[in-house]
Amino acid sequence: MSEETHDKVAVIGGGVSGLASAHYLARQGWQVDLYEASDRLGGRMAISHLNGQEICLGGKNIGYQYKEFRQFLEYYGPAKYEYFGLNSARLSNGKILPFNSENRTKQRLTLLRSATPADLWKLRSALKAVKAERKNGDVLGPYFKTLGKNRSKTITDYFSPKFSKSLARALTVRMNGAEPDEIALENFGTHLHMLQDEYEQLKSPISEILTAFKADQNIRTKLQTPVKALRRTNGFYAVTGLGFMSLYPKVILALPSYAAADLLSSDFSVFSETLRQARYFPVTVIVAKYKRPVFNAELRALTFPANSALSNIGAYGTKALNVVRYTFSGSASEALNSHVLTDDELLSIAEEQAAPYFNLTGNICQALKRKSWRRGLCAYTLNEANFREMLKAAQSNNPGLYVTGDFIKGASIENCFRAAKETVAFCLKTASIPPKDQTFQLVSRRGT
Ligand SMILES: Cc1cc2nc3c(=O)[nH]c(=O)nc-3n(C[C@H](O)[C@H](O)[C@H](O)COP(=O)(O)OP(=O)(O)OC[C@H]3O[C@@H](n4cnc5c(N)ncnc54)[C@H](O)[C@@H]3O)c2cc1C
């Protein structure tokens, strides 16, 4: 079946970036067709259920600075939050070094033990830059761009091994599934911005928000509709899948860069090759519910050293101290992430690792959910300036075709929203049809 949709925009991908793109377009009065391959929205938030309770196996923590995402939740909401904090102790020579946003003194002491005076000076300047200018918290922020160009390439080239292995690693493994020597210094602002925020998580189910989103009059959500190919025909883009072909003047690919590259490979080879420069690393998450509390209020999370396949363990919430989230990421997890292990095998590896520090002995796991991504966490490129140039050229050679995702501004939910907002603004700037509503203001559905 073929359909011409002159007045519509196609958004491909129903993860956070696709939700954001469709929402911003819809608020401008545009009609949107949103294509999602799987049976649900949310992508790498990975919405699931554990013992009847809704959980997110992927992205879940919402910073106080997540302005765009919070507005989206409010628009389709109401949304209820609960405090989560930033609690991430580290192991150093078998000793626990606490890092808890509720206890600044302990945070400072931990920092002093993990860095040289030169590191502290560099870190102070970098944190100041991130605080002073929002752009410095993005991929290729101006402050870090200058550092990266004039001095060195990766985080390890700039900071001491002591700092790189400790605090920097805790950030890169968590955010990118990458070691600090796999992250370009020019992108370090994304990590520091994350460190400066404090976090909540949703108390009310996100599925309720997504149900309201699906009822949006301006958005036609097409679940279980994988797009197989994208072609250019007579000034339109042909979006093709099993049993359908629709033509659009504008298409936004709201996908991880490798998935966008796959779609573009046949007709847009340069664009496709450019997108392949961004790297994604594997990650596996297990959320397990135990009979008794595993954590205590002081210690709710722990990051393991580089030789451990289990990169971190954390409580699912400040109150759910019997629900554990195990994450396998970083280079030591790669062999394990590529093996086909059963849930129980993986859980026993995690428990063995964590047992010396937490109340796991004789504590029975009553239920678990697991999710593995071969390419789950975005680690950007090692030459962002060059990548940006090539991306800009590829986009201007293909008017009407846009990409957005976590490789644009940074690997967080909020950064997906911020990137999508910019992409939509750019898409509409070149629009041939005037939108119905010119205001582009995000007011709640209920008018509040
Ligand atoms: C384990 C983990 C924990 C995280 N924790 C946090 C956190 O606490 N806080 C935070 O801010 N961020 C976190 N993140 C990051 C955040 O979740 C991601 O950056 C964000 O969800 C990426 O969204 P996206 O829409 O760009 O990509 P995706 O979520 O990957 O969405 C892409 C969507 O496109 C669909 N798709 C793919 N190909 C096609 C096709 N051909 N046709 C149609 N549909 C297609 C996919 O099914 C998917 O739904 C975490 C990520 C992971 C993996």
XYZ file of C-alpha atoms and ligand atoms in Angstrom:
501
model
C 0.000 0.000 0.000
C 1.414 3.390 -0.933
C 0.414 6.703 0.661
C 1.454 10.315 -0.101
C 1.639 12.424 2.993
C 2.602 15.951 1.861
C 1.608 17.615 5.106
C 3.098 15.111 7.514
C 6.466 14.422 9.064
C 7.636 10.866 9.655
C 9.525 10.196 12.862
C 11.295 6.842 12.900
C 11.979 5.380 16.340
C 9.694 5.495 19.375
C 12.360 5.832 22.063
C 12.896 9.021 24.046
C 14.279 10.854 20.985
C 11.273 9.845 18.864
C 8.775 10.769 21.593
C 10.439 14.158 21.929
C 10.572 14.796 18.159
C 6.928 13.822 17.648
C 5.835 15.920 20.626
C 7.655 19.079 19.531
C 6.324 18.701 15.975
C 2.789 18.095 17.214
C 2.859 21.166 19.456
C 3.661 23.175 16.333
C 0.489 21.862 14.746
C 2.128 19.274 12.521
C 0.722 15.839 11.877
C 3.254 13.151 12.709
C 3.517 9.477 11.836
C 5.679 7.816 14.481
C 7.117 4.445 13.482
C 8.282 2.068 16.201
C 9.645 -1.402 15.506
C 8.743 -2.987 18.842
C 5.401 -3.436 20.562
C 5.951 -0.496 22.959
C 7.251 3.022 23.182
C 10.219 4.054 25.313
C 13.153 2.313 23.586
C 16.128 2.085 25.921
C 14.099 3.137 28.925
C 13.108 -0.522 28.578
C 9.803 -0.429 30.430
C 9.000 -3.778 32.032
C 7.268 -5.281 35.071
C 8.651 -6.988 38.154
C 6.099 -8.708 40.358
C 3.349 -6.527 38.910
C 5.265 -3.294 39.504
C 6.383 -1.191 36.561
C 10.160 -0.761 36.288
C 12.626 0.680 33.797
C 15.535 -1.615 32.981
C 17.262 1.198 31.085
C 17.065 4.980 31.482
C 15.175 5.925 34.618
C 16.892 8.602 36.703
C 15.564 12.096 36.105
C 17.756 15.028 37.067
C 16.385 18.202 38.605
C 17.894 19.881 35.541
C 15.864 17.740 33.122
C 13.691 20.709 32.131
C 12.518 19.497 28.719
C 11.733 15.950 29.790
C 9.867 17.147 32.873
C 7.764 19.488 30.725
C 6.902 16.543 28.480
C 5.886 14.439 31.495
C 3.785 17.298 32.801
C 2.112 17.789 29.423
C 0.864 14.206 29.246
C 0.895 13.676 33.010
C 0.554 14.352 35.880
C 3.815 12.694 36.881
C 4.853 11.918 40.442
C 8.506 11.743 41.436
C 10.498 10.297 44.293
C 13.962 11.353 45.424
C 16.840 9.205 44.244
C 19.961 11.335 44.884
C 23.380 10.525 43.502
C 24.709 7.705 45.626
C 27.640 5.970 44.067
C 30.330 4.621 46.366
C 33.435 3.111 44.802
C 35.698 0.242 45.709
C 39.365 1.064 46.117
C 41.707 -1.733 47.213
C 38.717 -3.546 48.657
C 37.689 -0.481 50.684
C 34.418 1.375 50.137
C 34.781 5.080 49.342
C 31.326 6.659 49.696
C 30.084 9.282 47.242
C 26.701 10.494 48.340
C 25.008 13.706 47.221
C 23.327 13.932 50.627
C 26.689 14.096 52.378
C 28.949 16.740 50.803
C 31.753 16.336 53.391
C 32.145 12.640 52.602
C 31.958 13.487 48.902
C 34.882 15.928 49.253
C 36.964 13.458 51.256
C 36.435 10.768 48.633
C 37.463 13.193 45.939
C 40.664 14.145 47.791
C 41.615 10.481 48.062
C 41.000 9.846 44.365
C 42.874 12.723 42.758
C 46.229 14.483 42.639
C 46.432 18.261 43.324
C 46.763 18.818 39.567
C 43.599 16.765 38.957
C 41.729 18.779 41.543
C 42.752 22.030 39.915
C 41.748 20.775 36.440
C 38.492 19.373 37.760
C 37.616 22.589 39.556
C 38.118 24.642 36.376
C 36.129 22.151 34.304
C 33.233 22.050 36.780
C 33.188 25.837 36.854
C 33.001 25.930 33.044
C 30.099 23.457 33.008
C 28.246 25.442 35.629
C 28.845 28.755 33.864
C 27.697 27.680 30.401
C 25.134 24.928 29.625
C 26.838 24.195 26.300
C 29.919 22.971 28.166
C 27.798 20.100 29.482
C 27.187 18.906 25.908
C 29.241 16.772 23.583
C 32.018 19.000 22.202
C 31.321 21.812 24.660
C 33.490 24.862 23.850
C 35.658 24.617 27.003
C 36.444 20.932 26.406
C 36.851 21.429 22.680
C 39.751 23.781 23.391
C 41.265 21.384 25.936
C 40.928 18.432 23.579
C 42.499 20.291 20.685
C 45.399 21.902 22.484
C 46.468 19.239 24.914
C 45.348 15.657 24.505
C 42.763 13.267 23.248
C 41.104 11.111 25.863
C 40.236 11.631 29.521
C 43.259 9.509 30.536
C 45.607 11.739 28.556
C 44.590 14.749 30.649
C 44.012 13.440 34.170
C 46.287 11.258 36.295
C 45.848 7.455 36.211
C 44.603 7.697 39.808
C 41.754 10.045 38.901
C 41.011 8.330 35.575
C 40.686 4.910 37.207
C 38.517 6.182 40.026
C 36.015 8.998 39.635
C 36.309 9.444 35.849
C 35.821 5.722 35.297
C 32.790 5.587 37.571
C 31.230 8.220 35.302
C 32.215 6.862 31.884
C 31.323 3.245 32.626
C 27.943 4.279 33.957
C 27.090 6.765 31.225
C 28.812 5.273 28.171
C 29.766 1.700 29.055
C 33.269 2.860 28.145
C 36.613 3.121 29.886
C 38.043 6.660 30.340
C 40.625 6.039 27.581
C 37.717 5.349 25.211
C 36.117 8.752 25.809
C 37.375 11.889 24.080
C 38.275 14.665 26.492
C 36.168 17.023 24.365
C 33.077 15.159 25.617
C 33.925 15.084 29.321
C 31.542 17.983 30.003
C 28.585 15.592 29.551
C 29.834 13.570 32.540
C 30.505 16.578 34.717
C 27.081 17.990 33.964
C 25.563 14.700 35.111
C 27.666 14.878 38.285
C 26.383 18.367 39.082
C 22.762 17.276 38.955
C 20.692 15.436 41.558
C 18.199 12.776 40.649
C 14.654 11.637 41.103
C 12.765 8.783 39.526
C 9.151 8.434 38.540
C 6.843 7.194 41.243
C 3.844 7.073 38.916
C 4.034 4.636 35.982
C 5.556 6.067 32.809
C 3.183 3.805 30.862
C 0.330 6.146 31.878
C 2.186 9.066 30.303
C 2.777 7.012 27.165
C -0.897 6.063 26.956
C -1.775 9.777 26.979
C 0.943 10.375 24.369
C -0.594 7.720 22.103
C -3.924 9.548 22.320
C -2.345 12.803 21.038
C -4.512 13.938 18.132
C -1.549 15.093 16.080
C 0.497 11.923 16.416
C -0.289 8.604 14.775
C 1.764 6.020 16.643
C 2.499 2.920 14.621
C 3.792 0.174 16.906
C 5.318 -3.049 15.559
C 6.062 -1.213 12.352
C 9.781 -1.502 11.639
C 10.993 0.700 8.811
C 13.102 -1.423 6.502
C 14.355 1.176 4.017
C 14.424 4.867 3.256
C 14.696 6.068 -0.322
C 14.512 9.383 -2.117
C 11.890 9.654 -4.894
C 10.777 12.834 -6.703
C 11.608 15.173 -3.834
C 9.968 12.926 -1.229
C 11.317 10.327 1.141
C 9.822 6.874 0.762
C 9.489 5.170 4.126
C 9.168 1.462 3.466
C 8.393 -1.579 5.592
C 6.579 -4.864 5.425
C 3.439 -4.170 3.350
C 3.644 -0.369 3.397
C 5.309 2.531 1.635
C 4.580 6.160 2.523
C 6.013 9.347 1.049
C 6.977 12.288 3.241
C 8.585 15.652 2.514
C 10.396 15.420 5.857
C 11.718 12.535 7.898
C 13.405 12.553 11.295
C 15.456 9.492 12.180
C 15.262 9.367 15.986
C 17.492 6.346 16.384
C 20.846 5.283 17.769
C 23.334 6.325 15.081
C 24.114 2.736 13.967
C 20.382 2.046 13.368
C 20.037 5.276 11.376
C 23.168 4.261 9.427
C 21.584 0.892 8.546
C 18.462 2.588 7.172
C 20.507 5.004 5.083
C 23.045 2.509 3.798
C 21.535 1.814 0.372
C 20.677 5.316 -0.898
C 22.652 7.654 1.369
C 26.008 5.927 1.732
C 28.051 8.986 2.829
C 25.465 9.954 5.439
C 25.384 6.330 6.601
C 29.181 5.996 6.897
C 29.350 9.263 8.831
C 26.828 7.993 11.377
C 28.841 4.809 11.900
C 31.588 6.838 13.575
C 29.613 7.098 16.820
C 30.302 4.094 19.061
C 27.881 2.175 21.275
C 29.039 -0.259 23.962
C 27.297 -3.296 25.401
C 25.403 -3.281 28.671
C 23.303 -5.783 30.602
C 20.958 -4.859 33.429
C 19.302 -7.179 35.940
C 16.689 -5.879 38.348
C 16.164 -8.414 41.144
C 13.764 -8.350 44.069
C 15.000 -9.954 47.301
C 13.122 -11.119 50.352
C 15.062 -8.834 52.736
C 16.814 -5.441 52.293
C 20.165 -5.674 50.538
C 21.260 -2.068 51.102
C 21.120 0.431 53.918
C 20.298 4.152 53.761
C 24.013 5.155 53.741
C 25.145 2.749 51.045
C 22.763 2.366 48.138
C 25.159 1.929 45.243
C 28.656 0.701 44.540
C 30.873 0.906 41.472
C 33.317 -1.966 40.980
C 36.867 -1.661 39.611
C 37.930 -2.116 35.975
C 38.665 -5.859 36.257
C 35.085 -6.620 37.306
C 32.411 -7.542 34.771
C 29.807 -6.229 37.183
C 30.320 -2.479 36.880
C 27.852 -1.324 39.486
C 25.075 -2.344 41.799
C 22.420 0.009 43.122
C 19.103 0.068 44.934
C 16.172 0.576 42.583
C 14.958 3.411 44.826
C 15.752 5.009 48.171
C 12.951 3.033 49.773
C 13.126 -0.144 47.696
C 16.281 -1.378 49.466
C 15.406 -4.981 48.632
C 15.253 -4.309 44.873
C 18.696 -4.414 43.279
C 19.790 -3.151 39.919
C 22.951 -4.900 38.692
C 24.729 -3.392 35.674
C 27.378 -5.126 33.595
C 29.301 -2.633 31.453
C 32.854 -1.535 30.706
C 35.628 -3.511 29.016
C 35.689 -6.403 31.537
C 32.017 -7.073 30.824
C 32.432 -7.411 27.076
C 33.268 -11.130 27.042
C 30.401 -11.794 29.421
C 27.987 -9.550 27.552
C 28.665 -11.476 24.349
C 28.093 -14.904 25.988
C 24.648 -16.411 26.098
C 24.213 -16.807 29.838
C 20.933 -17.626 31.500
C 19.430 -15.092 33.895
C 20.328 -17.299 36.865
C 23.939 -17.747 35.720
C 24.325 -14.007 35.335
C 22.676 -13.320 38.676
C 24.988 -15.706 40.498
C 28.051 -13.965 38.952
C 26.671 -10.629 40.167
C 25.795 -11.913 43.631
C 29.205 -13.482 44.122
C 30.834 -10.172 43.306
C 28.556 -8.087 45.511
C 28.135 -10.446 48.483
C 31.180 -9.222 50.483
C 29.656 -5.734 50.692
C 25.904 -6.283 50.858
C 23.314 -8.341 52.634
C 23.005 -11.085 50.034
C 23.981 -14.255 51.886
C 20.878 -16.359 52.446
C 18.757 -13.540 51.008
C 16.418 -15.089 48.474
C 15.832 -13.518 45.046
C 12.075 -13.697 44.517
C 11.858 -12.297 40.992
C 14.122 -10.800 38.364
C 14.057 -9.090 34.980
C 17.030 -8.809 32.674
C 17.813 -6.813 29.542
C 20.953 -7.000 27.404
C 21.959 -4.557 24.703
C 24.808 -5.385 22.352
C 24.979 -1.662 21.563
C 23.339 0.005 24.541
C 25.383 2.946 25.763
C 26.565 5.713 23.480
C 30.260 6.612 23.766
C 30.248 9.248 20.974
C 33.236 9.473 18.597
C 36.927 10.044 19.157
C 36.954 13.060 16.860
C 33.775 15.011 17.483
C 34.760 18.140 15.526
C 35.295 16.117 12.385
C 32.110 14.093 12.975
C 30.016 17.265 13.387
C 31.413 18.738 10.153
C 30.597 15.566 8.226
C 27.127 15.321 9.767
C 26.363 18.928 8.872
C 27.458 18.333 5.287
C 25.421 15.109 5.034
C 22.294 16.874 6.341
C 22.633 19.834 4.012
C 23.109 17.490 1.036
C 19.816 15.790 1.913
C 17.263 18.509 2.688
C 14.249 17.191 4.557
C 16.195 14.350 6.163
C 17.262 14.815 9.789
C 18.876 12.709 12.485
C 18.608 13.034 16.229
C 19.537 10.852 19.190
C 21.821 10.446 22.167
C 24.949 10.858 20.019
C 24.079 14.512 19.298
C 24.276 16.259 22.681
C 24.897 13.504 25.189
C 23.713 10.127 26.399
C 20.866 11.017 28.717
C 17.104 11.306 28.447
C 17.253 15.090 28.796
C 19.929 15.388 26.138
C 17.750 13.335 23.772
C 14.955 15.873 24.376
C 17.256 18.849 23.905
C 18.697 17.384 20.699
C 15.212 16.590 19.360
C 13.994 20.118 20.117
C 16.857 21.570 18.107
C 16.338 19.089 15.269
C 12.627 19.932 15.076
C 13.362 23.669 15.098
C 15.852 23.129 12.247
C 13.378 20.932 10.361
C 10.639 23.553 10.670
C 12.922 26.393 9.645
C 13.151 24.731 6.274
C 9.442 23.798 6.187
C 7.558 24.367 2.946
C 4.146 24.257 4.652
C 3.392 26.747 7.465
C 2.460 25.020 10.710
C -1.015 25.649 12.132
C 0.240 26.886 15.464
C 3.200 29.244 15.325
C 3.759 29.625 19.052
C 5.815 26.489 19.820
C 4.970 26.806 23.474
C 4.637 23.795 25.676
C 1.570 24.211 27.806
C -0.074 21.312 29.541
C -2.856 19.410 27.788
C -5.050 20.461 30.609
C -4.104 24.106 29.994
C -2.231 24.539 33.279
C 21.024 0.627 30.917
C 20.791 2.088 30.652
C 20.595 2.952 31.717
C 20.387 4.320 31.492
N 20.137 5.143 32.531
C 19.788 6.438 32.311
C 19.307 7.255 33.375
O 19.137 6.800 34.493
N 19.012 8.574 33.079
C 19.156 9.089 31.833
O 18.906 10.270 31.632
N 19.565 8.297 30.790
C 19.861 7.003 30.995
N 20.197 6.182 29.947
C 20.292 6.775 28.612
C 18.940 6.914 27.931
O 18.084 5.869 28.332
C 19.138 6.864 26.423
O 20.083 7.845 26.050
C 17.831 7.135 25.673
O 16.810 6.294 26.153
C 18.044 6.925 24.187
O 16.823 7.123 23.520
P 16.711 7.124 21.930
O 15.302 7.372 21.625
O 17.717 8.045 21.350
O 17.145 5.661 21.467
P 16.374 4.299 21.761
O 15.837 4.305 23.113
O 17.298 3.208 21.368
O 15.116 4.344 20.780
C 15.168 3.970 19.452
C 13.838 3.292 19.123
O 13.799 3.075 17.727
C 13.258 1.794 17.486
N 13.766 1.372 16.174
C 15.026 0.957 15.861
N 15.117 0.713 14.545
C 13.892 0.981 14.014
C 13.348 0.908 12.705
N 14.078 0.507 11.660
N 12.048 1.243 12.523
C 11.277 1.660 13.568
N 11.745 1.727 14.843
C 13.036 1.407 15.048
C 13.738 0.953 18.646
O 12.885 -0.169 18.839
C 13.666 1.945 19.794
O 12.411 1.923 20.447
C 20.397 4.809 30.151
C 20.590 3.934 29.082
C 20.763 2.576 29.321
C 20.913 1.637 28.157
